[in-house]
Amino acid sequence: MCAMLDLSALTDPIPLARRLIQAPSVTPADAGALDVLSEALEALGFVCTRFRFEEVDNLYARLGKAAPVFCFAGHTDVVPPGDEAAWSRGPFEAEIADDVLWGRGASDMKGAIAAMVAAVARHLQASGEPAGSIAFLITGDEEGPAINGTKKLLKAVTDKGERFDHCLVGEPTNPHHLGDTIKVGRRGSLNGVVTVTGQQGHVAYPEKAENPIPVLIDFLNRITAHTLDEGAPHFQPSNLEVTTIDVGNAPHNVIPAKATAKFNIRFNTAHTGDGLKQWLREQAIAAEQGFFGDFDLDLTVTGDAFLTETGPFTDLLRAAVKEQTGHDPALTTGGGTSDARFIKDYCPVAEFGLVGETMHQVDERVPVSDVTRLAAIYADVLQRYFKTFA
């Protein structure tokens, strides 16, 4: 099999994209996806090292020993297909029909990983060994808890002396057309669970009970009525959303003992996770004044907001996208979180990949022409990168 993966064969991303999709790597299973990728990278001369953290497999690969180090980052794990009977074509068959590649992971983001490999093959074919190094940082835990993936992988490889100068993540950043959007930052995310515990009792004798519901309502009113900000440069306003309120009290004549709620804050660079935690604790203290039960606030920041400043790196990314697509991409920060939130602590990072209209949906798919054009964009990025920074 390795003999078939010569340099010229790997300049076409579609065969590799199909092989990756055919590996049913639903988080946290790898199902052979990283074996397929390692085989292709080793055929290009990369040194591949696997890192396993608990049930998650991860891959680090590097070609070259000199600086600067340009890193491609992404994930081979995918979300479950859902009802497979609802798919027009099998979610792991990687069928091509009417010049469209179908399958789970086609857009998010096995198609982009295949384009990265094809881009390296094209760069080596056109220019020989890079004037620096190219690395791949690939996890199997992006769609899962993101505990045993990129975060631990970064620490492991940097503890061994690896360093990165810039990183490009292949998330499907484009909303409608290839070339729409480059992500140069992400909002932060904070999850909150509030549990108020009082004293159950009869509604006719409230003095013998301690109702947790008014305290919970007071707290939620305080945090939802507050305007977090009006936005920040390159960022939309932060938003707080209550996602569930649970009491589970069926009778009309019983004051419940406990009430809980969950909420999420997506925040921009006007805030830090620690700052929002402090504000929420202050609102909790105000809401529980005069309450004789327990008020528990469980807060978890899954990532702080960050922004990669515009400059030579973002300029060359925009130039490559415009050259290959004719579109001048917007530099944005919208959407959810990604593993870029971990990478930004090690080097400047941006994100650009395929169109994400069908990601995580039944019948996930992407035009074959988009995958091949993405490979051309990534190859253009490599050419410009080493001319700019080497």
PDB file of C-alpha atoms in Angstrom, residues 5 84 132 159 190 237 270 304 308 341 346:
ATOM      1  CA  LEU A   5       1.258   6.561  -2.000  1.00  0.00           C
ATOM      2  CA  GLU A  84     -28.080   6.011   9.179  1.00  0.00           C
ATOM      3  CA  GLY A 132      11.894  25.422   7.499  1.00  0.00           C
ATOM      4  CA  ASP A 159       7.856  19.236  26.596  1.00  0.00           C
ATOM      5  CA  LEU A 190     -18.270  29.623  30.235  1.00  0.00           C
ATOM      6  CA  PRO A 237     -21.416  41.392  21.739  1.00  0.00           C
ATOM      7  CA  ALA A 270     -13.760  42.525  26.771  1.00  0.00           C
ATOM      8  CA  ASP A 304     -10.944  32.237  26.914  1.00  0.00           C
ATOM      9  CA  THR A 308      -4.771  36.859  16.371  1.00  0.00           C
ATOM     10  CA  ARG A 341      -8.331  28.012  21.884  1.00  0.00           C
ATOM     11  CA  TYR A 346       1.756  28.448  21.836  1.00  0.00           C
TER      12      TYR A 346
END
